[in-house]
CSV table of C-alpha atoms in Angstrom, one decimal:
chain,number,residue,atom,x,y,z
V,1,MET,CA,105.0,156.0,132.1
V,2,ARG,CA,101.2,155.2,132.0
V,3,PHE,CA,100.9,157.0,128.8
V,4,ALA,CA,104.3,156.5,127.6
V,5,GLU,CA,105.5,159.8,127.9
V,6,ASP,CA,109.6,160.8,128.3
V,7,ALA,CA,108.9,163.1,130.8
V,8,ILE,CA,106.1,164.7,133.1
V,9,GLN,CA,107.5,167.9,134.7
V,10,GLU,CA,104.7,170.2,136.9
V,11,LEU,CA,103.3,173.8,136.2
V,12,VAL,CA,102.1,176.2,139.8
V,13,CYS,CA,98.9,176.9,138.0
V,14,THR,CA,96.4,180.2,138.5
V,15,ASP,CA,95.0,178.6,141.7
V,16,GLY,CA,98.7,177.8,143.1
V,17,VAL,CA,98.6,174.1,143.0
V,18,ASN,CA,101.0,172.2,141.1
V,19,ARG,CA,99.8,169.8,138.2
V,20,PRO,CA,101.4,167.4,136.0
V,21,VAL,CA,102.5,168.3,132.2
V,22,HIS,CA,102.9,165.3,129.9
V,23,ILE,CA,105.5,165.9,127.4
V,24,TRP,CA,106.1,163.7,125.0
V,25,GLN,CA,109.5,164.2,122.7
V,26,GLY,CA,112.5,163.0,121.0
V,27,ASP,CA,116.3,163.8,121.0
V,28,VAL,CA,115.4,166.2,118.5
V,29,VAL,CA,112.7,169.4,118.4
V,30,ASP,CA,111.7,171.3,115.7
V,31,ALA,CA,108.2,172.4,116.8
V,32,VAL,CA,106.1,171.9,119.8
V,33,PHE,CA,102.2,171.1,120.5
V,34,VAL,CA,100.6,172.5,123.8
V,35,ALA,CA,97.8,170.4,123.8
V,36,VAL,CA,94.7,170.7,125.6
V,37,HIS,CA,92.2,167.8,126.3
V,38,GLY,CA,88.3,167.7,126.5
V,39,GLY,CA,86.0,168.1,129.2
V,40,MET,CA,86.3,165.1,131.7
V,41,ALA,CA,89.6,164.1,130.2
V,42,HIS,CA,93.0,164.2,131.3
V,43,ALA,CA,96.1,165.3,129.6
V,44,GLY,CA,97.6,161.7,128.8
V,45,ASP,CA,94.7,161.2,126.3
V,46,TRP,CA,97.3,162.9,123.7
V,47,VAL,CA,99.2,159.8,123.8
V,48,GLN,CA,98.5,159.0,120.4
V,49,VAL,CA,99.7,162.2,118.9
V,50,GLY,CA,102.6,162.3,121.3
V,51,GLN,CA,104.3,159.2,120.2
V,52,TYR,CA,102.9,159.6,116.1
V,53,PHE,CA,104.5,163.0,116.1
V,54,LYS,CA,108.1,162.4,118.2
V,55,PRO,CA,109.8,160.7,115.5
V,56,LEU,CA,108.9,163.6,112.9
V,57,GLY,CA,110.7,166.3,115.4
V,58,TYR,CA,107.4,167.5,117.6
V,59,ALA,CA,107.1,167.6,121.4
V,60,THR,CA,104.0,166.9,123.1
V,61,VAL,CA,103.2,169.1,126.0
V,62,ALA,CA,99.4,168.8,128.1
V,63,LEU,CA,98.7,169.8,131.3
V,64,ASP,CA,95.8,168.2,133.7
V,65,GLN,CA,93.4,170.8,133.7
V,66,HIS,CA,92.1,172.3,136.7
V,67,GLY,CA,89.2,170.1,138.1
V,68,HIS,CA,90.2,167.2,135.8
V,69,ASP,CA,93.3,166.4,138.2
V,70,GLY,CA,92.6,162.9,139.4
V,71,GLN,CA,89.1,164.3,139.9
V,72,LYS,CA,85.1,162.3,140.0
V,73,ARG,CA,83.4,165.5,139.3
V,74,VAL,CA,84.9,168.2,137.4
V,75,PHE,CA,84.6,171.6,139.2
V,76,ILE,CA,85.8,174.9,138.1
V,77,PRO,CA,85.3,177.9,139.7
V,78,SER,CA,85.0,179.9,136.3
V,79,PHE,CA,85.5,178.8,132.7
V,80,ASP,CA,88.8,181.7,132.6
V,81,ILE,CA,90.7,179.6,134.7
V,82,PHE,CA,91.4,177.7,131.7
V,83,LEU,CA,92.4,180.3,130.0
V,84,ASP,CA,94.6,181.6,132.5
V,85,ASP,CA,96.5,178.2,133.1
V,86,LEU,CA,96.7,178.2,129.4
V,87,ALA,CA,98.4,181.0,129.2
V,88,LEU,CA,101.1,179.7,131.9
V,89,LEU,CA,101.4,176.8,129.7
V,90,ILE,CA,102.4,178.6,126.6
V,91,SER,CA,105.1,180.3,129.2
V,92,TRP,CA,106.6,177.6,130.1
V,93,THR,CA,106.7,175.7,126.8
V,94,LYS,CA,108.3,178.9,125.7
V,95,GLN,CA,111.0,179.0,128.1
V,96,GLN,CA,111.5,175.1,128.0
V,97,TYR,CA,111.8,175.3,124.2
V,98,PRO,CA,113.1,178.7,123.1
V,99,GLY,CA,112.6,179.9,120.0
V,100,LYS,CA,111.0,176.6,118.7
V,101,PRO,CA,107.4,177.1,117.3
V,102,ILE,CA,104.0,176.5,118.7
V,103,ILE,CA,100.9,175.5,117.7
V,104,LEU,CA,98.2,175.4,120.0
V,105,LEU,CA,96.1,171.6,119.6
V,106,GLY,CA,92.6,171.3,121.2
V,107,HIS,CA,90.0,168.6,121.5
V,108,SER,CA,86.3,169.0,122.0
V,109,MET,CA,86.1,171.4,125.1
V,110,GLY,CA,89.8,171.6,124.5
V,111,GLY,CA,89.1,173.4,121.0
V,112,LEU,CA,86.4,175.5,122.9
V,113,ILE,CA,89.1,176.8,125.6
V,114,MET,CA,91.3,177.3,122.5
V,115,THR,CA,88.7,179.2,120.9
V,116,HIS,CA,88.5,182.0,123.8
V,117,TYR,CA,91.7,182.0,123.6
V,118,GLY,CA,92.1,183.1,120.0
V,119,LEU,CA,89.6,185.6,120.3
V,120,ARG,CA,90.0,186.6,123.9
V,121,ARG,CA,94.0,186.4,125.0
V,122,LEU,CA,95.7,186.4,121.9
V,123,THR,CA,94.5,189.8,120.5
V,124,GLN,CA,98.4,190.5,119.0
V,125,PRO,CA,100.4,188.4,116.8
V,126,ASP,CA,102.5,186.2,118.3
V,127,ALA,CA,105.4,185.1,116.3
V,128,GLN,CA,105.8,182.0,118.2
V,129,ILE,CA,102.7,180.5,117.4
V,130,LEU,CA,102.2,179.5,114.3
V,131,GLY,CA,98.5,178.4,114.5
V,132,PHE,CA,95.5,176.4,115.8
V,133,ILE,CA,94.6,172.8,115.4
V,134,GLN,CA,91.4,171.3,117.0
V,135,SER,CA,89.4,168.1,116.5
V,136,SER,CA,85.4,168.1,117.6
V,137,PRO,CA,85.2,171.6,118.7
V,138,TYR,CA,82.5,172.1,121.6
V,139,TYR,CA,80.8,174.6,120.2
V,140,VAL,CA,77.1,173.5,120.4
V,141,ASN,CA,75.8,170.5,122.1
V,142,ALA,CA,74.9,167.7,119.6
V,143,ILE,CA,72.0,166.8,122.4
V,144,LYS,CA,70.1,170.1,123.2
V,145,VAL,CA,69.9,171.1,126.8
V,146,PRO,CA,66.2,171.8,127.4
V,147,TRP,CA,65.3,175.7,128.0
V,148,ILE,CA,64.1,174.8,132.1
V,149,MET,CA,67.0,173.4,132.8
V,150,GLU,CA,69.4,175.8,130.7
V,151,GLN,CA,67.5,178.9,132.7
V,152,LEU,CA,67.9,176.4,136.1
V,153,SER,CA,71.4,175.6,135.6
V,154,GLY,CA,72.5,179.7,136.4
V,155,LEU,CA,70.6,179.2,140.0
V,156,LEU,CA,72.4,175.7,140.8
V,157,SER,CA,75.5,177.3,139.6
V,158,ALA,CA,75.1,180.0,142.1
V,159,VAL,CA,73.3,178.1,145.0
V,160,THR,CA,74.7,174.5,145.1
V,161,PRO,CA,77.8,175.0,142.8
V,162,GLY,CA,79.8,171.8,143.6
V,163,MET,CA,76.0,169.4,142.8
V,164,ALA,CA,76.4,167.1,140.3
V,165,VAL,CA,74.4,166.7,137.6
V,166,PRO,CA,73.3,164.4,135.1
V,167,ILE,CA,74.9,163.7,132.1
V,168,ALA,CA,74.9,160.5,129.4
V,169,ASP,CA,77.9,158.2,128.8
V,170,PHE,CA,79.1,158.2,125.6
V,171,THR,CA,81.8,156.1,126.3
V,172,ASP,CA,81.5,153.6,124.1
V,173,GLU,CA,80.9,156.2,121.3
V,174,LEU,CA,83.8,158.1,121.5
V,175,THR,CA,86.2,155.8,119.2
V,176,HIS,CA,85.9,152.9,116.6
V,177,ASP,CA,89.3,151.7,118.5
V,178,PRO,CA,88.3,149.5,121.3
V,179,ALA,CA,91.5,149.0,122.7
V,180,ILE,CA,91.0,153.0,123.4
V,181,THR,CA,87.7,152.5,124.7
V,182,ALA,CA,89.1,149.7,127.0
V,183,ARG,CA,91.6,152.4,128.1
V,184,HIS,CA,89.0,155.2,128.6
V,185,LYS,CA,87.0,152.7,131.0
V,186,GLN,CA,89.9,152.2,133.1
V,187,ASP,CA,91.1,155.5,133.8
V,188,ALA,CA,87.6,156.0,134.7
V,189,ALA,CA,88.2,153.3,137.2
V,190,ASP,CA,91.4,154.3,138.1
V,191,ASN,CA,89.6,158.2,138.9
V,192,LEU,CA,92.2,159.8,135.9
V,193,ARG,CA,88.9,160.4,134.2
V,194,ALA,CA,86.1,162.3,135.4
V,195,THR,CA,82.6,160.6,135.8
V,196,GLU,CA,80.6,163.1,137.0
V,197,VAL,CA,80.2,167.1,136.3
V,198,SER,CA,79.2,169.6,138.5
V,199,ALA,CA,76.2,172.5,138.2
V,200,ARG,CA,79.2,175.1,138.1
V,201,PHE,CA,81.2,173.5,135.0
V,202,ALA,CA,78.2,172.9,133.2
V,203,ARG,CA,76.7,176.4,133.7
V,204,GLU,CA,80.3,177.5,132.3
V,205,LEU,CA,80.5,175.5,129.5
V,206,LEU,CA,77.3,177.1,128.6
V,207,ASN,CA,78.7,180.7,128.9
V,208,ALA,CA,81.3,180.1,126.9
V,209,GLN,CA,79.6,178.3,124.3
V,210,SER,CA,77.3,181.3,123.8
V,211,TYR,CA,79.8,183.7,123.6
V,212,ILE,CA,81.1,182.0,120.3
V,213,PRO,CA,78.2,182.8,117.5
V,214,ASP,CA,78.8,186.7,117.9
V,215,ASN,CA,82.4,186.8,118.1
V,216,ILE,CA,84.1,183.9,116.2
V,217,GLY,CA,83.9,186.1,113.1
V,218,ARG,CA,86.8,188.5,114.4
V,219,TRP,CA,88.9,185.5,114.3
V,220,SER,CA,92.4,185.8,113.0
V,221,HIS,CA,94.9,183.2,113.1
V,222,SER,CA,95.3,179.6,110.9
V,223,LEU,CA,93.2,177.3,112.0
V,224,LEU,CA,93.1,173.6,110.8
V,225,THR,CA,89.9,171.8,112.2
V,226,PHE,CA,88.6,168.2,111.9
V,227,ILE,CA,85.0,167.3,112.3
V,228,ALA,CA,83.6,164.1,112.9
V,229,GLY,CA,79.9,162.9,111.2
V,230,GLN,CA,79.0,161.0,113.8
V,231,ASP,CA,79.8,163.1,116.8
V,232,LYS,CA,77.2,162.3,119.9
V,233,LEU,CA,78.3,165.4,121.8
V,234,ALA,CA,79.4,168.1,119.5
V,235,ASP,CA,77.0,169.3,117.2
V,236,SER,CA,79.0,169.1,113.9
V,237,GLN,CA,76.5,170.5,111.8
V,238,ALA,CA,76.5,173.9,114.0
V,239,THR,CA,80.7,173.7,114.3
V,240,GLU,CA,80.4,174.0,110.1
V,241,ARG,CA,78.0,176.8,110.1
V,242,LEU,CA,80.3,179.0,113.0
V,243,LEU,CA,83.7,178.2,111.2
V,244,ALA,CA,82.1,179.6,107.8
V,245,ARG,CA,81.7,182.7,109.8
V,246,ILE,CA,85.3,182.7,109.3
V,247,SER,CA,88.0,184.6,106.4
V,248,PRO,CA,88.2,181.4,104.2
V,249,GLU,CA,91.7,182.5,103.8
V,250,LEU,CA,92.4,181.2,107.5
V,251,VAL,CA,90.2,178.2,108.2
V,252,THR,CA,90.6,174.8,107.0
V,253,VAL,CA,88.0,172.4,107.4
V,254,HIS,CA,88.4,168.0,106.9
V,255,SER,CA,85.0,166.4,107.6
V,256,TYR,CA,85.0,162.5,108.6
V,257,PRO,CA,81.4,161.3,108.2
V,258,ASP,CA,82.1,157.8,110.2
V,259,ASN,CA,84.2,159.1,112.6
V,260,TYR,CA,83.0,159.3,116.6
V,261,HIS,CA,83.9,162.6,118.6
V,262,GLU,CA,87.3,161.4,119.1
V,263,ASN,CA,89.0,162.1,115.8
V,264,PHE,CA,92.8,161.7,117.0
V,265,ASN,CA,91.8,158.4,118.7
V,266,GLU,CA,89.6,157.2,115.5
V,267,THR,CA,90.9,154.5,113.5
V,268,ASN,CA,91.8,156.4,110.9
V,269,ARG,CA,93.5,159.2,113.1
V,270,GLU,CA,97.2,158.6,110.8
V,271,GLU,CA,95.5,160.3,107.9
V,272,LEU,CA,94.5,163.0,110.0
V,273,PHE,CA,97.8,163.0,112.0
V,274,SER,CA,99.7,162.9,108.2
V,275,ILE,CA,97.6,166.4,107.6
V,276,MET,CA,98.6,167.8,110.4
V,277,HIS,CA,102.0,167.4,109.6
V,278,GLU,CA,101.5,168.7,106.3
V,279,TRP,CA,99.7,171.8,107.5
V,280,VAL,CA,102.3,173.0,110.0
V,281,GLN,CA,104.7,172.6,107.5
V,282,GLY,CA,102.6,175.0,104.8
V,283,GLN,CA,102.4,177.4,108.4
V,284,ARG,CA,106.4,177.4,108.8
V,285,HIS,CA,107.2,177.9,105.4
V,286,ALA,CA,104.1,180.7,104.4
């Protein structure tokens, strides 16, 4: 398989469409990462995590999210469809791996999705979910959206929701690993990785981001976060300020000043993976 998956199954999503669930696992599974990819990406991007953790007894399962399943231009009806599909993926995971501890794992937009899920959907403790791990959560844009464009985005989303909106190409500034950068470019050429975003998608992300500042202080789950100091997409300093609003006993933050946006694809990723493994073991024995 293209991304070294051990299996690919299908999940019937909220809109009735079957979308692929990419699975990395060995013969023994002691815990499961439910992984949520970033904007314009795809589930195959979790290959580095999946391969590293497989011999350690972890399964990694990742869904090609709505609007990202082979689409050149990302379109979603609303941000909540990500939360609805994540709920379905978690239910599917519980059926596939009964009783196994689950860790929700998100990168970039996936971190934003997970944060909304933890605040708005996981309002009661779930004994099977150990906690959340995220990389470069997309809470605040690193490049500020001009005020006039932010105001216009609501109108464009309503009137021409599928229209493409201009975005910069940061492919060369996602990771210092040239092999992964080359893979990203090939994925885009093969329509596995989106290269455009719709007006609706852009507006829904802004709406989702605007929810975070007034609500993140209510966070009630164990959370491990990795922040990239050279992030060109997510504002790392804003992320640190927002995470500081969470009760300190719940959140652990590791910052890497030289990392680009994709911490889990960076050249120092195994250092992060080791921290993740140690953190998960600590949660299991807490």
